[in-house]
PDB file of C-alpha atoms in Angstrom:
ATOM      1  CA  LEU A   1       0.468   0.158  -0.199  1.00  0.00           C
ATOM      2  CA  THR A   2       0.923   3.747  -0.575  1.00  0.00           C
ATOM      3  CA  THR A   3       1.849   5.558   2.502  1.00  0.00           C
ATOM      4  CA  PRO A   4       0.027   9.102   2.229  1.00  0.00           C
ATOM      5  CA  ALA A   5       3.833  10.812   2.647  1.00  0.00           C
ATOM      6  CA  VAL A   6       4.213   8.993  -0.288  1.00  0.00           C
ATOM      7  CA  TYR A   7       1.635   9.555  -2.078  1.00  0.00           C
ATOM      8  CA  VAL A   8       1.492  13.618  -2.145  1.00  0.00           C
ATOM      9  CA  VAL A   9       4.661  14.084  -3.612  1.00  0.00           C
ATOM     10  CA  TRP A  10       3.723  11.292  -6.113  1.00  0.00           C
ATOM     11  CA  LEU A  11       0.350  14.615  -6.435  1.00  0.00           C
ATOM     12  CA  SER A  12       3.113  17.090  -6.166  1.00  0.00           C
ATOM     13  CA  PHE A  13       3.697  16.436  -9.550  1.00  0.00           C
ATOM     14  CA  GLN A  14       0.569  16.012 -10.921  1.00  0.00           C
ATOM     15  CA  LYS A  15      -3.199  18.242 -12.093  1.00  0.00           C
ATOM     16  CA  SER A  16      -5.306  17.267 -10.260  1.00  0.00           C
ATOM     17  CA  THR A  17      -9.014  18.051  -8.877  1.00  0.00           C
ATOM     18  CA  LEU A  18     -12.121  17.025  -8.268  1.00  0.00           C
ATOM     19  CA  GLY A  19     -13.580  13.963 -11.779  1.00  0.00           C
ATOM     20  CA  GLN A  20     -10.798  14.125 -12.764  1.00  0.00           C
ATOM     21  CA  GLN A  21      -7.190  11.935 -13.248  1.00  0.00           C
ATOM     22  CA  PRO A  22      -4.487  12.713 -12.683  1.00  0.00           C
ATOM     23  CA  VAL A  23      -2.039  14.615 -15.840  1.00  0.00           C
ATOM     24  CA  PHE A  24       1.777  14.526 -15.326  1.00  0.00           C
ATOM     25  CA  VAL A  25       2.814  17.988 -15.475  1.00  0.00           C
ATOM     26  CA  GLY A  26       6.435  18.060 -13.720  1.00  0.00           C
ATOM     27  CA  PHE A  27       7.880  20.513 -12.100  1.00  0.00           C
ATOM     28  CA  THR A  28       4.556  22.553 -13.104  1.00  0.00           C
ATOM     29  CA  ASN A  29       3.478  23.398  -9.592  1.00  0.00           C
ATOM     30  CA  TYR A  30       6.436  24.142  -8.507  1.00  0.00           C
ATOM     31  CA  ALA A  31       6.857  26.624 -10.645  1.00  0.00           C
ATOM     32  CA  ALA A  32       3.026  27.567  -9.490  1.00  0.00           C
ATOM     33  CA  LEU A  33       4.353  27.811  -6.158  1.00  0.00           C
ATOM     34  CA  ILE A  34       7.334  30.128  -6.212  1.00  0.00           C
ATOM     35  CA  GLY A  35       5.833  32.416  -8.006  1.00  0.00           C
ATOM     36  CA  ASP A  36       2.699  32.631  -6.043  1.00  0.00           C
ATOM     37  CA  ALA A  37       2.703  36.241  -3.354  1.00  0.00           C
ATOM     38  CA  SER A  38       0.345  34.064  -1.058  1.00  0.00           C
ATOM     39  CA  PHE A  39       1.711  31.141  -0.303  1.00  0.00           C
ATOM     40  CA  TRP A  40       5.846  33.128   0.639  1.00  0.00           C
ATOM     41  CA  ARG A  41       3.539  35.543   2.518  1.00  0.00           C
ATOM     42  CA  ALA A  42       1.494  32.653   4.492  1.00  0.00           C
ATOM     43  CA  ALA A  43       5.526  31.210   5.061  1.00  0.00           C
ATOM     44  CA  TRP A  44       6.217  33.801   6.197  1.00  0.00           C
ATOM     45  CA  ASN A  45       3.727  34.641   9.109  1.00  0.00           C
ATOM     46  CA  THR A  46       3.754  30.699   9.475  1.00  0.00           C
ATOM     47  CA  PHE A  47       7.458  31.473  10.782  1.00  0.00           C
ATOM     48  CA  ALA A  48       6.885  33.988  12.693  1.00  0.00           C
ATOM     49  CA  VAL A  49       3.537  33.728  14.387  1.00  0.00           C
ATOM     50  CA  VAL A  50       5.334  29.817  15.688  1.00  0.00           C
ATOM     51  CA  ASN A  51       8.517  31.782  16.145  1.00  0.00           C
ATOM     52  CA  VAL A  52       7.080  34.614  18.805  1.00  0.00           C
ATOM     53  CA  ILE A  53       4.808  30.766  19.976  1.00  0.00           C
ATOM     54  CA  VAL A  54       7.657  28.857  20.889  1.00  0.00           C
ATOM     55  CA  TYR A  55       9.716  31.132  22.464  1.00  0.00           C
ATOM     56  CA  GLY A  56       7.226  33.144  24.371  1.00  0.00           C
ATOM     57  CA  GLU A  57       6.407  30.034  25.647  1.00  0.00           C
ATOM     58  CA  LEU A  58       9.489  29.019  26.960  1.00  0.00           C
ATOM     59  CA  ALA A  59      10.220  32.423  28.786  1.00  0.00           C
ATOM     60  CA  LEU A  60       7.066  32.082  30.150  1.00  0.00           C
ATOM     61  CA  GLY A  61       7.412  28.374  31.174  1.00  0.00           C
ATOM     62  CA  LEU A  62      10.412  28.820  32.011  1.00  0.00           C
ATOM     63  CA  ALA A  63       9.639  32.177  34.070  1.00  0.00           C
ATOM     64  CA  VAL A  64       6.022  30.240  36.357  1.00  0.00           C
ATOM     65  CA  ALA A  65       8.183  27.190  36.837  1.00  0.00           C
ATOM     66  CA  ALA A  66      11.276  28.643  38.785  1.00  0.00           C
ATOM     67  CA  LEU A  67       8.123  30.695  40.891  1.00  0.00           C
ATOM     68  CA  MET A  68       6.051  27.657  41.454  1.00  0.00           C
ATOM     69  CA  ARG A  69       9.191  26.481  44.007  1.00  0.00           C
ATOM     70  CA  GLY A  70       9.460  28.762  45.585  1.00  0.00           C
ATOM     71  CA  VAL A  71       5.037  28.350  46.211  1.00  0.00           C
ATOM     72  CA  GLU A  72       4.302  26.390  49.078  1.00  0.00           C
ATOM     73  CA  PHE A  73       1.212  27.502  50.690  1.00  0.00           C
ATOM     74  CA  GLY A  74      -1.437  25.503  47.821  1.00  0.00           C
ATOM     75  CA  ARG A  75       0.968  24.682  46.068  1.00  0.00           C
ATOM     76  CA  LYS A  76      -1.272  21.516  44.693  1.00  0.00           C
ATOM     77  CA  LEU A  77      -3.993  24.374  43.642  1.00  0.00           C
ATOM     78  CA  VAL A  78      -2.392  26.912  41.775  1.00  0.00           C
ATOM     79  CA  ILE A  79      -0.382  24.217  39.432  1.00  0.00           C
ATOM     80  CA  ALA A  80      -4.206  22.743  38.037  1.00  0.00           C
ATOM     81  CA  ALA A  81      -5.273  26.498  37.813  1.00  0.00           C
ATOM     82  CA  ILE A  82      -1.733  27.023  35.662  1.00  0.00           C
ATOM     83  CA  VAL A  83      -2.386  23.629  33.630  1.00  0.00           C
ATOM     84  CA  ALA A  84      -6.162  24.199  33.484  1.00  0.00           C
ATOM     85  CA  PRO A  85      -6.518  25.689  29.409  1.00  0.00           C
ATOM     86  CA  TYR A  86      -4.505  23.045  28.724  1.00  0.00           C
ATOM     87  CA  ALA A  87      -7.779  20.532  29.458  1.00  0.00           C
ATOM     88  CA  ILE A  88      -9.753  22.924  27.376  1.00  0.00           C
ATOM     89  CA  THR A  89     -10.899  21.717  23.972  1.00  0.00           C
ATOM     90  CA  GLU A  90      -8.714  24.471  21.261  1.00  0.00           C
ATOM     91  CA  SER A  91     -11.831  25.105  18.819  1.00  0.00           C
ATOM     92  CA  SER A  92     -13.980  26.058  22.999  1.00  0.00           C
ATOM     93  CA  GLY A  93     -10.989  28.109  23.702  1.00  0.00           C
ATOM     94  CA  ILE A  94     -10.604  30.017  20.750  1.00  0.00           C
ATOM     95  CA  VAL A  95     -14.469  31.290  21.026  1.00  0.00           C
ATOM     96  CA  MET A  96     -13.450  31.517  24.337  1.00  0.00           C
ATOM     97  CA  TRP A  97     -11.198  34.324  23.442  1.00  0.00           C
ATOM     98  CA  ARG A  98     -12.930  35.654  20.324  1.00  0.00           C
ATOM     99  CA  PHE A  99     -16.266  36.527  22.642  1.00  0.00           C
ATOM    100  CA  MET A 100     -14.209  38.013  24.659  1.00  0.00           C
ATOM    101  CA  MET A 101     -12.103  40.109  21.849  1.00  0.00           C
ATOM    102  CA  GLU A 102     -15.132  41.406  20.913  1.00  0.00           C
ATOM    103  CA  PRO A 103     -14.464  44.664  19.480  1.00  0.00           C
ATOM    104  CA  ASP A 104     -17.830  46.307  20.450  1.00  0.00           C
ATOM    105  CA  VAL A 105     -19.161  43.587  22.785  1.00  0.00           C
ATOM    106  CA  GLY A 106     -16.206  41.376  24.113  1.00  0.00           C
ATOM    107  CA  MET A 107     -15.414  42.318  28.522  1.00  0.00           C
ATOM    108  CA  ALA A 108     -11.123  41.590  27.189  1.00  0.00           C
ATOM    109  CA  ALA A 109     -11.534  43.599  24.456  1.00  0.00           C
ATOM    110  CA  ARG A 110     -14.174  46.543  26.263  1.00  0.00           C
ATOM    111  CA  THR A 111     -11.801  46.601  29.667  1.00  0.00           C
ATOM    112  CA  LEU A 112      -8.102  47.377  27.426  1.00  0.00           C
ATOM    113  CA  GLY A 113     -10.160  49.684  25.377  1.00  0.00           C
ATOM    114  CA  GLN A 114     -10.240  51.769  29.144  1.00  0.00           C
ATOM    115  CA  ILE A 115      -6.843  51.637  30.024  1.00  0.00           C
ATOM    116  CA  GLY A 116      -5.874  52.675  26.469  1.00  0.00           C
ATOM    117  CA  VAL A 117      -5.318  49.270  24.590  1.00  0.00           C
ATOM    118  CA  ALA A 118      -6.582  48.466  21.387  1.00  0.00           C
ATOM    119  CA  LEU A 119      -6.051  45.383  19.471  1.00  0.00           C
ATOM    120  CA  PRO A 120      -8.049  45.103  16.414  1.00  0.00           C
ATOM    121  CA  TRP A 121      -7.788  42.116  15.032  1.00  0.00           C
ATOM    122  CA  ASP A 122     -10.862  41.983  13.005  1.00  0.00           C
ATOM    123  CA  SER A 123      -9.297  44.780  10.574  1.00  0.00           C
ATOM    124  CA  GLU A 124      -5.383  44.991  11.316  1.00  0.00           C
ATOM    125  CA  PRO A 125      -3.256  41.924  10.365  1.00  0.00           C
ATOM    126  CA  TRP A 126      -0.578  42.119  12.888  1.00  0.00           C
ATOM    127  CA  ALA A 127      -3.538  42.166  15.597  1.00  0.00           C
ATOM    128  CA  GLY A 128      -5.333  39.376  14.154  1.00  0.00           C
ATOM    129  CA  LEU A 129      -1.856  37.732  14.676  1.00  0.00           C
ATOM    130  CA  ALA A 130      -0.379  39.018  17.953  1.00  0.00           C
ATOM    131  CA  LEU A 131      -4.177  37.222  19.465  1.00  0.00           C
ATOM    132  CA  SER A 132      -4.054  34.227  17.436  1.00  0.00           C
ATOM    133  CA  CYS A 133      -0.784  33.881  19.029  1.00  0.00           C
ATOM    134  CA  LEU A 134      -1.721  34.971  22.462  1.00  0.00           C
ATOM    135  CA  ILE A 135      -4.123  32.230  22.327  1.00  0.00           C
ATOM    136  CA  ALA A 136      -2.288  29.591  21.638  1.00  0.00           C
ATOM    137  CA  ILE A 137       0.871  29.924  23.941  1.00  0.00           C
ATOM    138  CA  TRP A 138      -2.230  30.387  26.457  1.00  0.00           C
ATOM    139  CA  HIS A 139      -3.644  27.354  25.741  1.00  0.00           C
ATOM    140  CA  HIS A 140      -0.307  25.287  25.427  1.00  0.00           C
ATOM    141  CA  MET A 141       1.569  26.516  27.626  1.00  0.00           C
ATOM    142  CA  PRO A 142       1.165  24.464  30.553  1.00  0.00           C
ATOM    143  CA  PHE A 143       3.334  21.343  28.265  1.00  0.00           C
ATOM    144  CA  THR A 144       6.022  23.220  28.511  1.00  0.00           C
ATOM    145  CA  PHE A 145       5.539  24.931  31.876  1.00  0.00           C
ATOM    146  CA  LEU A 146       5.390  20.757  33.193  1.00  0.00           C
ATOM    147  CA  ILE A 147       8.014  20.159  31.189  1.00  0.00           C
ATOM    148  CA  LEU A 148      10.670  22.370  32.691  1.00  0.00           C
ATOM    149  CA  TYR A 149       9.208  22.099  35.990  1.00  0.00           C
ATOM    150  CA  ALA A 150       9.238  18.357  36.515  1.00  0.00           C
ATOM    151  CA  ALA A 151      13.491  19.208  34.996  1.00  0.00           C
ATOM    152  CA  LEU A 152      14.375  22.080  37.788  1.00  0.00           C
ATOM    153  CA  LEU A 153      12.902  19.706  40.369  1.00  0.00           C
ATOM    154  CA  SER A 154      15.004  17.697  39.733  1.00  0.00           C
ATOM    155  CA  VAL A 155      17.990  19.751  39.908  1.00  0.00           C
ATOM    156  CA  PRO A 156      20.823  19.293  42.858  1.00  0.00           C
ATOM    157  CA  LYS A 157      20.182  20.712  46.624  1.00  0.00           C
ATOM    158  CA  GLU A 158      23.875  20.230  47.008  1.00  0.00           C
ATOM    159  CA  THR A 159      24.583  21.908  43.269  1.00  0.00           C
ATOM    160  CA  GLN A 160      22.362  25.159  44.665  1.00  0.00           C
ATOM    161  CA  GLU A 161      24.057  24.895  48.099  1.00  0.00           C
ATOM    162  CA  ALA A 162      27.284  24.908  46.694  1.00  0.00           C
ATOM    163  CA  ALA A 163      27.377  28.116  43.954  1.00  0.00           C
ATOM    164  CA  GLU A 164      25.196  30.071  46.937  1.00  0.00           C
ATOM    165  CA  ILE A 165      28.650  29.130  48.946  1.00  0.00           C
ATOM    166  CA  ASP A 166      30.406  30.594  45.999  1.00  0.00           C
ATOM    167  CA  GLY A 167      29.017  33.934  46.286  1.00  0.00           C
ATOM    168  CA  ALA A 168      26.774  33.446  42.811  1.00  0.00           C
ATOM    169  CA  THR A 169      22.941  35.334  43.123  1.00  0.00           C
ATOM    170  CA  PRO A 170      19.861  33.746  42.486  1.00  0.00           C
ATOM    171  CA  TRP A 171      19.836  34.911  39.409  1.00  0.00           C
ATOM    172  CA  GLN A 172      23.082  33.865  38.494  1.00  0.00           C
ATOM    173  CA  ARG A 173      22.251  30.594  40.208  1.00  0.00           C
ATOM    174  CA  PHE A 174      19.641  29.948  38.032  1.00  0.00           C
ATOM    175  CA  TRP A 175      20.841  31.489  35.103  1.00  0.00           C
ATOM    176  CA  ARG A 176      23.861  30.505  35.313  1.00  0.00           C
ATOM    177  CA  VAL A 177      24.016  26.245  37.778  1.00  0.00           C
ATOM    178  CA  GLU A 178      19.937  25.318  36.623  1.00  0.00           C
ATOM    179  CA  VAL A 179      19.515  26.084  32.581  1.00  0.00           C
ATOM    180  CA  PRO A 180      22.396  24.788  31.679  1.00  0.00           C
ATOM    181  CA  ILE A 181      21.161  21.422  34.377  1.00  0.00           C
ATOM    182  CA  ILE A 182      18.168  22.013  32.161  1.00  0.00           C
ATOM    183  CA  MET A 183      18.644  22.039  28.732  1.00  0.00           C
ATOM    184  CA  PRO A 184      18.033  18.690  27.621  1.00  0.00           C
ATOM    185  CA  ALA A 185      14.396  19.758  29.191  1.00  0.00           C
ATOM    186  CA  ILE A 186      14.168  23.217  27.577  1.00  0.00           C
ATOM    187  CA  LEU A 187      15.414  21.278  24.295  1.00  0.00           C
ATOM    188  CA  VAL A 188      12.964  19.495  24.769  1.00  0.00           C
ATOM    189  CA  ALA A 189      10.511  21.534  25.128  1.00  0.00           C
ATOM    190  CA  ILE A 190      11.054  24.121  22.168  1.00  0.00           C
ATOM    191  CA  LEU A 191      11.516  20.478  19.669  1.00  0.00           C
ATOM    192  CA  PHE A 192       7.356  19.605  20.114  1.00  0.00           C
ATOM    193  CA  ARG A 193       6.836  22.806  20.134  1.00  0.00           C
ATOM    194  CA  TYR A 194       7.961  24.056  17.101  1.00  0.00           C
ATOM    195  CA  ILE A 195       6.017  20.674  15.728  1.00  0.00           C
ATOM    196  CA  PHE A 196       3.164  21.768  17.429  1.00  0.00           C
ATOM    197  CA  ALA A 197       3.283  24.897  16.479  1.00  0.00           C
ATOM    198  CA  ILE A 198       3.411  24.529  12.471  1.00  0.00           C
ATOM    199  CA  ARG A 199       0.959  22.930  12.213  1.00  0.00           C
ATOM    200  CA  LEU A 200      -1.515  26.002  13.157  1.00  0.00           C
ATOM    201  CA  PHE A 201      -4.560  25.936  12.102  1.00  0.00           C
ATOM    202  CA  GLY A 202      -7.112  26.623  15.058  1.00  0.00           C
ATOM    203  CA  GLU A 203      -6.096  30.164  16.080  1.00  0.00           C
ATOM    204  CA  VAL A 204      -6.224  31.956  12.957  1.00  0.00           C
ATOM    205  CA  TRP A 205      -9.293  30.498  10.906  1.00  0.00           C
ATOM    206  CA  LEU A 206     -11.810  30.880  14.109  1.00  0.00           C
ATOM    207  CA  LEU A 207     -10.898  34.246  14.200  1.00  0.00           C
ATOM    208  CA  THR A 208      -9.919  36.056  10.949  1.00  0.00           C
ATOM    209  CA  ARG A 209      -9.783  33.400   8.065  1.00  0.00           C
ATOM    210  CA  GLY A 210      -6.853  34.140   7.001  1.00  0.00           C
ATOM    211  CA  GLY A 211      -8.840  37.727   6.501  1.00  0.00           C
ATOM    212  CA  PRO A 212      -8.174  40.646   5.123  1.00  0.00           C
ATOM    213  CA  ALA A 213      -7.514  39.516   1.598  1.00  0.00           C
ATOM    214  CA  ARG A 214      -5.739  36.554   3.042  1.00  0.00           C
ATOM    215  CA  LEU A 215      -2.646  38.828   4.754  1.00  0.00           C
ATOM    216  CA  THR A 216      -3.005  36.118   7.678  1.00  0.00           C
ATOM    217  CA  GLU A 217      -3.287  33.322   6.355  1.00  0.00           C
ATOM    218  CA  VAL A 218      -0.680  30.424   7.410  1.00  0.00           C
ATOM    219  CA  LEU A 219       0.353  27.163   5.879  1.00  0.00           C
ATOM    220  CA  ALA A 220      -1.774  25.206   7.079  1.00  0.00           C
ATOM    221  CA  ILE A 221      -5.221  27.856   5.908  1.00  0.00           C
ATOM    222  CA  TYR A 222      -3.735  28.247   2.327  1.00  0.00           C
ATOM    223  CA  LEU A 223      -3.119  24.245   2.337  1.00  0.00           C
ATOM    224  CA  TYR A 224      -7.087  24.067   3.307  1.00  0.00           C
ATOM    225  CA  ARG A 225      -7.895  26.325   0.451  1.00  0.00           C
ATOM    226  CA  GLU A 226      -6.067  24.968  -2.106  1.00  0.00           C
ATOM    227  CA  THR A 227      -7.414  21.741  -1.484  1.00  0.00           C
ATOM    228  CA  PHE A 228     -10.582  21.315  -0.033  1.00  0.00           C
ATOM    229  CA  GLN A 229     -12.137  25.543  -2.190  1.00  0.00           C
ATOM    230  CA  TYR A 230      -9.727  25.093  -5.049  1.00  0.00           C
ATOM    231  CA  ARG A 231      -9.779  22.014  -5.594  1.00  0.00           C
ATOM    232  CA  ASN A 232      -6.235  21.701  -6.104  1.00  0.00           C
ATOM    233  CA  PHE A 233      -4.734  19.468  -4.902  1.00  0.00           C
ATOM    234  CA  GLY A 234      -1.396  18.667  -7.151  1.00  0.00           C
ATOM    235  CA  ALA A 235      -0.131  22.312  -5.875  1.00  0.00           C
ATOM    236  CA  ALA A 236      -1.873  21.683  -2.788  1.00  0.00           C
ATOM    237  CA  SER A 237       0.199  18.855  -2.246  1.00  0.00           C
ATOM    238  CA  ALA A 238       3.460  20.603  -3.505  1.00  0.00           C
ATOM    239  CA  ALA A 239       2.524  22.813  -0.995  1.00  0.00           C
ATOM    240  CA  GLY A 240       2.396  20.003   0.956  1.00  0.00           C
ATOM    241  CA  VAL A 241       6.094  19.059   0.370  1.00  0.00           C
ATOM    242  CA  CYS A 242       7.171  21.908   0.715  1.00  0.00           C
TER     243      CYS A 242
END
């Protein structure tokens, strides 16, 4: 049996749509892709958004994990609250954020407006992508937090005490002693979040559907449009291979 990945590569060299037999066209689909401004815009949006999400989550997750080590009273309850967003289905969380950030009636949007902050995500491409990043970080940060929190708890106390005796400040102990020790866990967190974040779809689709004028499209939405809206299976396969 042909695996789906091999089939996609084969289809990328065909002209294919509904109701027609695939016709071999060589590298025509790839040439068209290189000249498609929408593809490059989606690729750039994906690159920017994915890096903001991954490293935003990493910084926030590491900060929260470091702070949680000093929490004694109600630690389990606080950890449960931190992890709670991860238990919410992605679509439900996105819709909830959309209602809260609705420019006219959203509770969060009105609160931000009272302090002079506006996020016109429904009309400005940068704001739509920024809100998508915010939602993705909120929803998936618990995953990064759990990895880093477990790693920090495993740092030997003897190492921390030795650094303290040598005169290291709390910041120096954290940055120069603990972070190098937990670096393997940090790399694992980064790797997994890159794998998941590069497939970003729901946050952008349920907020802006790639608009206005396809300016907030990411690669997953580009693939969706080429496949299910334009029925251009060959070009979509070429984009998927790339």
